[in-house]
Amino acid sequence: MFRLGKDTLLTNDGGSSISFEDYAIALADDIERPSHIRHRFTVGY
């Protein structure tokens, strides 16, 4: 499962990664239910 963040990079053990599939899910979720209107957000594990 992935995490959503604000303007700060999400890291896990010093690195940052996300699979293409999880990124697509996060993006589609935000398109369907906008919760970051006019704001940046990050996705990571």
PDB file of N, CA, C and O in Angstrom:
ATOM      1  N   MET A   1       0.843  -1.174   0.000  1.00  0.00           N
ATOM      2  CA  MET A   1       0.000   0.000   0.000  1.00  0.00           C
ATOM      3  C   MET A   1       0.894   1.244   0.000  1.00  0.00           C
ATOM      4  O   MET A   1       1.926   1.266   0.643  1.00  0.00           O
ATOM      5  N   PHE A   2       0.482   2.245  -0.696  1.00  0.00           N
ATOM      6  CA  PHE A   2       1.260   3.475  -0.795  1.00  0.00           C
ATOM      7  C   PHE A   2       0.745   4.522   0.171  1.00  0.00           C
ATOM      8  O   PHE A   2      -0.342   4.410   0.710  1.00  0.00           O
ATOM      9  N   ARG A   3       1.561   5.542   0.369  1.00  0.00           N
ATOM     10  CA  ARG A   3       1.201   6.663   1.227  1.00  0.00           C
ATOM     11  C   ARG A   3       1.105   7.916   0.370  1.00  0.00           C
ATOM     12  O   ARG A   3       1.779   8.035  -0.640  1.00  0.00           O
ATOM     13  N   LEU A   4       0.277   8.845   0.799  1.00  0.00           N
ATOM     14  CA  LEU A   4       0.183  10.151   0.154  1.00  0.00           C
ATOM     15  C   LEU A   4       0.800  11.185   1.073  1.00  0.00           C
ATOM     16  O   LEU A   4       0.643  11.119   2.291  1.00  0.00           O
ATOM     17  N   GLY A   5       1.499  12.137   0.485  1.00  0.00           N
ATOM     18  CA  GLY A   5       2.109  13.204   1.257  1.00  0.00           C
ATOM     19  C   GLY A   5       1.810  14.545   0.626  1.00  0.00           C
ATOM     20  O   GLY A   5       1.183  14.629  -0.423  1.00  0.00           O
ATOM     21  N   LYS A   6       2.276  15.571   1.268  1.00  0.00           N
ATOM     22  CA  LYS A   6       2.086  16.934   0.745  1.00  0.00           C
ATOM     23  C   LYS A   6       3.256  17.293  -0.150  1.00  0.00           C
ATOM     24  O   LYS A   6       3.538  16.608  -1.106  1.00  0.00           O
ATOM     25  N   ASP A   7       3.982  18.326   0.210  1.00  0.00           N
ATOM     26  CA  ASP A   7       5.043  18.870  -0.621  1.00  0.00           C
ATOM     27  C   ASP A   7       6.414  18.273  -0.303  1.00  0.00           C
ATOM     28  O   ASP A   7       7.403  18.641  -0.900  1.00  0.00           O
ATOM     29  N   THR A   8       6.484  17.371   0.655  1.00  0.00           N
ATOM     30  CA  THR A   8       7.749  16.782   1.079  1.00  0.00           C
ATOM     31  C   THR A   8       7.874  15.366   0.517  1.00  0.00           C
ATOM     32  O   THR A   8       6.923  14.595   0.547  1.00  0.00           O
ATOM     33  N   LEU A   9       9.063  15.043   0.018  1.00  0.00           N
ATOM     34  CA  LEU A   9       9.323  13.722  -0.544  1.00  0.00           C
ATOM     35  C   LEU A   9       9.118  12.644   0.513  1.00  0.00           C
ATOM     36  O   LEU A   9       9.620  12.753   1.634  1.00  0.00           O
ATOM     37  N   LEU A  10       8.385  11.603   0.163  1.00  0.00           N
ATOM     38  CA  LEU A  10       8.191  10.470   1.059  1.00  0.00           C
ATOM     39  C   LEU A  10       9.321   9.479   0.837  1.00  0.00           C
ATOM     40  O   LEU A  10       9.607   9.101  -0.298  1.00  0.00           O
ATOM     41  N   THR A  11       9.976   9.066   1.904  1.00  0.00           N
ATOM     42  CA  THR A  11      11.077   8.121   1.785  1.00  0.00           C
ATOM     43  C   THR A  11      10.821   6.904   2.662  1.00  0.00           C
ATOM     44  O   THR A  11      10.074   6.952   3.625  1.00  0.00           O
ATOM     45  N   ASN A  12      11.482   5.827   2.298  1.00  0.00           N
ATOM     46  CA  ASN A  12      11.407   4.584   3.046  1.00  0.00           C
ATOM     47  C   ASN A  12      12.820   4.026   3.088  1.00  0.00           C
ATOM     48  O   ASN A  12      13.381   3.674   2.048  1.00  0.00           O
ATOM     49  N   ASP A  13      13.427   3.969   4.241  1.00  0.00           N
ATOM     50  CA  ASP A  13      14.815   3.505   4.403  1.00  0.00           C
ATOM     51  C   ASP A  13      15.781   4.319   3.560  1.00  0.00           C
ATOM     52  O   ASP A  13      16.690   3.789   2.932  1.00  0.00           O
ATOM     53  N   GLY A  14      15.558   5.623   3.480  1.00  0.00           N
ATOM     54  CA  GLY A  14      16.467   6.505   2.771  1.00  0.00           C
ATOM     55  C   GLY A  14      16.220   6.632   1.280  1.00  0.00           C
ATOM     56  O   GLY A  14      16.835   7.428   0.611  1.00  0.00           O
ATOM     57  N   GLY A  15      15.324   5.839   0.728  1.00  0.00           N
ATOM     58  CA  GLY A  15      15.033   5.895  -0.703  1.00  0.00           C
ATOM     59  C   GLY A  15      13.586   6.264  -0.947  1.00  0.00           C
ATOM     60  O   GLY A  15      12.771   6.311  -0.035  1.00  0.00           O
ATOM     61  N   SER A  16      13.292   6.528  -2.171  1.00  0.00           N
ATOM     62  CA  SER A  16      11.928   6.864  -2.556  1.00  0.00           C
ATOM     63  C   SER A  16      11.556   6.050  -3.780  1.00  0.00           C
ATOM     64  O   SER A  16      12.282   6.058  -4.776  1.00  0.00           O
ATOM     65  N   SER A  17      10.445   5.335  -3.706  1.00  0.00           N
ATOM     66  CA  SER A  17      10.038   4.530  -4.853  1.00  0.00           C
ATOM     67  C   SER A  17       8.527   4.357  -4.861  1.00  0.00           C
ATOM     68  O   SER A  17       7.864   4.513  -3.843  1.00  0.00           O
ATOM     69  N   ILE A  18       8.015   4.049  -6.046  1.00  0.00           N
ATOM     70  CA  ILE A  18       6.595   3.747  -6.230  1.00  0.00           C
ATOM     71  C   ILE A  18       6.492   2.948  -7.523  1.00  0.00           C
ATOM     72  O   ILE A  18       7.192   3.243  -8.493  1.00  0.00           O
ATOM     73  N   SER A  19       5.647   1.955  -7.552  1.00  0.00           N
ATOM     74  CA  SER A  19       5.459   1.201  -8.788  1.00  0.00           C
ATOM     75  C   SER A  19       4.554   1.993  -9.726  1.00  0.00           C
ATOM     76  O   SER A  19       3.782   2.859  -9.300  1.00  0.00           O
ATOM     77  N   PHE A  20       4.670   1.706 -11.001  1.00  0.00           N
ATOM     78  CA  PHE A  20       3.830   2.377 -11.987  1.00  0.00           C
ATOM     79  C   PHE A  20       2.358   2.139 -11.688  1.00  0.00           C
ATOM     80  O   PHE A  20       1.531   3.041 -11.782  1.00  0.00           O
ATOM     81  N   GLU A  21       2.019   0.919 -11.280  1.00  0.00           N
ATOM     82  CA  GLU A  21       0.632   0.568 -10.996  1.00  0.00           C
ATOM     83  C   GLU A  21       0.079   1.362  -9.819  1.00  0.00           C
ATOM     84  O   GLU A  21      -1.040   1.878  -9.877  1.00  0.00           O
ATOM     85  N   ASP A  22       0.856   1.456  -8.729  1.00  0.00           N
ATOM     86  CA  ASP A  22       0.389   2.211  -7.561  1.00  0.00           C
ATOM     87  C   ASP A  22       0.303   3.704  -7.855  1.00  0.00           C
ATOM     88  O   ASP A  22      -0.604   4.386  -7.376  1.00  0.00           O
ATOM     89  N   TYR A  23       1.245   4.221  -8.654  1.00  0.00           N
ATOM     90  CA  TYR A  23       1.178   5.634  -9.039  1.00  0.00           C
ATOM     91  C   TYR A  23      -0.090   5.898  -9.848  1.00  0.00           C
ATOM     92  O   TYR A  23      -0.781   6.893  -9.626  1.00  0.00           O
ATOM     93  N   ALA A  24      -0.413   4.993 -10.761  1.00  0.00           N
ATOM     94  CA  ALA A  24      -1.615   5.150 -11.586  1.00  0.00           C
ATOM     95  C   ALA A  24      -2.875   5.121 -10.722  1.00  0.00           C
ATOM     96  O   ALA A  24      -3.810   5.897 -10.948  1.00  0.00           O
ATOM     97  N   ILE A  25      -2.912   4.249  -9.729  1.00  0.00           N
ATOM     98  CA  ILE A  25      -4.064   4.177  -8.827  1.00  0.00           C
ATOM     99  C   ILE A  25      -4.210   5.486  -8.049  1.00  0.00           C
ATOM    100  O   ILE A  25      -5.311   6.035  -7.934  1.00  0.00           O
ATOM    101  N   ALA A  26      -3.102   5.999  -7.520  1.00  0.00           N
ATOM    102  CA  ALA A  26      -3.145   7.250  -6.759  1.00  0.00           C
ATOM    103  C   ALA A  26      -3.607   8.405  -7.639  1.00  0.00           C
ATOM    104  O   ALA A  26      -4.426   9.232  -7.214  1.00  0.00           O
ATOM    105  N   LEU A  27      -3.115   8.461  -8.858  1.00  0.00           N
ATOM    106  CA  LEU A  27      -3.508   9.530  -9.774  1.00  0.00           C
ATOM    107  C   LEU A  27      -4.986   9.416 -10.148  1.00  0.00           C
ATOM    108  O   LEU A  27      -5.719  10.403 -10.113  1.00  0.00           O
ATOM    109  N   ALA A  28      -5.443   8.211 -10.465  1.00  0.00           N
ATOM    110  CA  ALA A  28      -6.852   8.014 -10.817  1.00  0.00           C
ATOM    111  C   ALA A  28      -7.765   8.330  -9.634  1.00  0.00           C
ATOM    112  O   ALA A  28      -8.823   8.945  -9.813  1.00  0.00           O
ATOM    113  N   ASP A  29      -7.361   7.935  -8.436  1.00  0.00           N
ATOM    114  CA  ASP A  29      -8.152   8.252  -7.240  1.00  0.00           C
ATOM    115  C   ASP A  29      -8.300   9.757  -7.064  1.00  0.00           C
ATOM    116  O   ASP A  29      -9.380  10.253  -6.723  1.00  0.00           O
ATOM    117  N   ASP A  30      -7.211  10.504  -7.296  1.00  0.00           N
ATOM    118  CA  ASP A  30      -7.279  11.948  -7.108  1.00  0.00           C
ATOM    119  C   ASP A  30      -8.083  12.617  -8.230  1.00  0.00           C
ATOM    120  O   ASP A  30      -8.677  13.660  -8.012  1.00  0.00           O
ATOM    121  N   ILE A  31      -8.111  12.032  -9.391  1.00  0.00           N
ATOM    122  CA  ILE A  31      -8.947  12.565 -10.473  1.00  0.00           C
ATOM    123  C   ILE A  31     -10.418  12.345 -10.144  1.00  0.00           C
ATOM    124  O   ILE A  31     -11.253  13.232 -10.322  1.00  0.00           O
ATOM    125  N   GLU A  32     -10.744  11.140  -9.638  1.00  0.00           N
ATOM    126  CA  GLU A  32     -12.137  10.813  -9.315  1.00  0.00           C
ATOM    127  C   GLU A  32     -12.631  11.568  -8.083  1.00  0.00           C
ATOM    128  O   GLU A  32     -13.787  11.971  -8.030  1.00  0.00           O
ATOM    129  N   ARG A  33     -11.775  11.704  -7.085  1.00  0.00           N
ATOM    130  CA  ARG A  33     -12.123  12.398  -5.840  1.00  0.00           C
ATOM    131  C   ARG A  33     -11.039  13.414  -5.517  1.00  0.00           C
ATOM    132  O   ARG A  33     -10.145  13.138  -4.715  1.00  0.00           O
ATOM    133  N   PRO A  34     -11.087  14.587  -6.147  1.00  0.00           N
ATOM    134  CA  PRO A  34     -10.018  15.570  -5.956  1.00  0.00           C
ATOM    135  C   PRO A  34      -9.857  15.991  -4.496  1.00  0.00           C
ATOM    136  O   PRO A  34     -10.804  16.437  -3.863  1.00  0.00           O
ATOM    137  N   SER A  35      -8.651  15.797  -3.987  1.00  0.00           N
ATOM    138  CA  SER A  35      -8.366  16.229  -2.625  1.00  0.00           C
ATOM    139  C   SER A  35      -7.105  17.093  -2.569  1.00  0.00           C
ATOM    140  O   SER A  35      -6.687  17.505  -1.492  1.00  0.00           O
ATOM    141  N   HIS A  36      -6.508  17.348  -3.719  1.00  0.00           N
ATOM    142  CA  HIS A  36      -5.292  18.161  -3.790  1.00  0.00           C
ATOM    143  C   HIS A  36      -5.454  19.247  -4.852  1.00  0.00           C
ATOM    144  O   HIS A  36      -4.581  19.462  -5.678  1.00  0.00           O
ATOM    145  N   ILE A  37      -6.558  19.923  -4.845  1.00  0.00           N
ATOM    146  CA  ILE A  37      -6.841  20.937  -5.858  1.00  0.00           C
ATOM    147  C   ILE A  37      -5.828  22.078  -5.738  1.00  0.00           C
ATOM    148  O   ILE A  37      -5.676  22.667  -4.682  1.00  0.00           O
ATOM    149  N   ARG A  38      -5.121  22.328  -6.837  1.00  0.00           N
ATOM    150  CA  ARG A  38      -4.117  23.393  -6.932  1.00  0.00           C
ATOM    151  C   ARG A  38      -2.981  23.236  -5.927  1.00  0.00           C
ATOM    152  O   ARG A  38      -2.387  24.210  -5.485  1.00  0.00           O
ATOM    153  N   HIS A  39      -2.704  21.977  -5.523  1.00  0.00           N
ATOM    154  CA  HIS A  39      -1.607  21.685  -4.616  1.00  0.00           C
ATOM    155  C   HIS A  39      -0.826  20.504  -5.157  1.00  0.00           C
ATOM    156  O   HIS A  39      -1.382  19.611  -5.797  1.00  0.00           O
ATOM    157  N   ARG A  40       0.456  20.499  -4.875  1.00  0.00           N
ATOM    158  CA  ARG A  40       1.279  19.330  -5.212  1.00  0.00           C
ATOM    159  C   ARG A  40       1.067  18.262  -4.161  1.00  0.00           C
ATOM    160  O   ARG A  40       0.765  18.557  -3.006  1.00  0.00           O
ATOM    161  N   PHE A  41       1.246  17.009  -4.568  1.00  0.00           N
ATOM    162  CA  PHE A  41       1.243  15.933  -3.591  1.00  0.00           C
ATOM    163  C   PHE A  41       2.213  14.846  -4.047  1.00  0.00           C
ATOM    164  O   PHE A  41       2.562  14.784  -5.216  1.00  0.00           O
ATOM    165  N   THR A  42       2.648  14.051  -3.108  1.00  0.00           N
ATOM    166  CA  THR A  42       3.607  12.995  -3.408  1.00  0.00           C
ATOM    167  C   THR A  42       2.986  11.642  -3.095  1.00  0.00           C
ATOM    168  O   THR A  42       2.060  11.525  -2.293  1.00  0.00           O
ATOM    169  N   VAL A  43       3.527  10.623  -3.741  1.00  0.00           N
ATOM    170  CA  VAL A  43       3.078   9.248  -3.543  1.00  0.00           C
ATOM    171  C   VAL A  43       4.327   8.399  -3.323  1.00  0.00           C
ATOM    172  O   VAL A  43       5.308   8.539  -4.061  1.00  0.00           O
ATOM    173  N   GLY A  44       4.299   7.555  -2.337  1.00  0.00           N
ATOM    174  CA  GLY A  44       5.458   6.688  -2.088  1.00  0.00           C
ATOM    175  C   GLY A  44       5.096   5.597  -1.113  1.00  0.00           C
ATOM    176  O   GLY A  44       4.002   5.549  -0.566  1.00  0.00           O
ATOM    177  N   TYR A  45       6.038   4.694  -0.920  1.00  0.00           N
ATOM    178  CA  TYR A  45       5.839   3.601   0.035  1.00  0.00           C
ATOM    179  C   TYR A  45       6.328   3.993   1.394  1.00  0.00           C
ATOM    180  O   TYR A  45       7.068   4.878   1.604  1.00  0.00           O
TER     181      TYR A  45
END
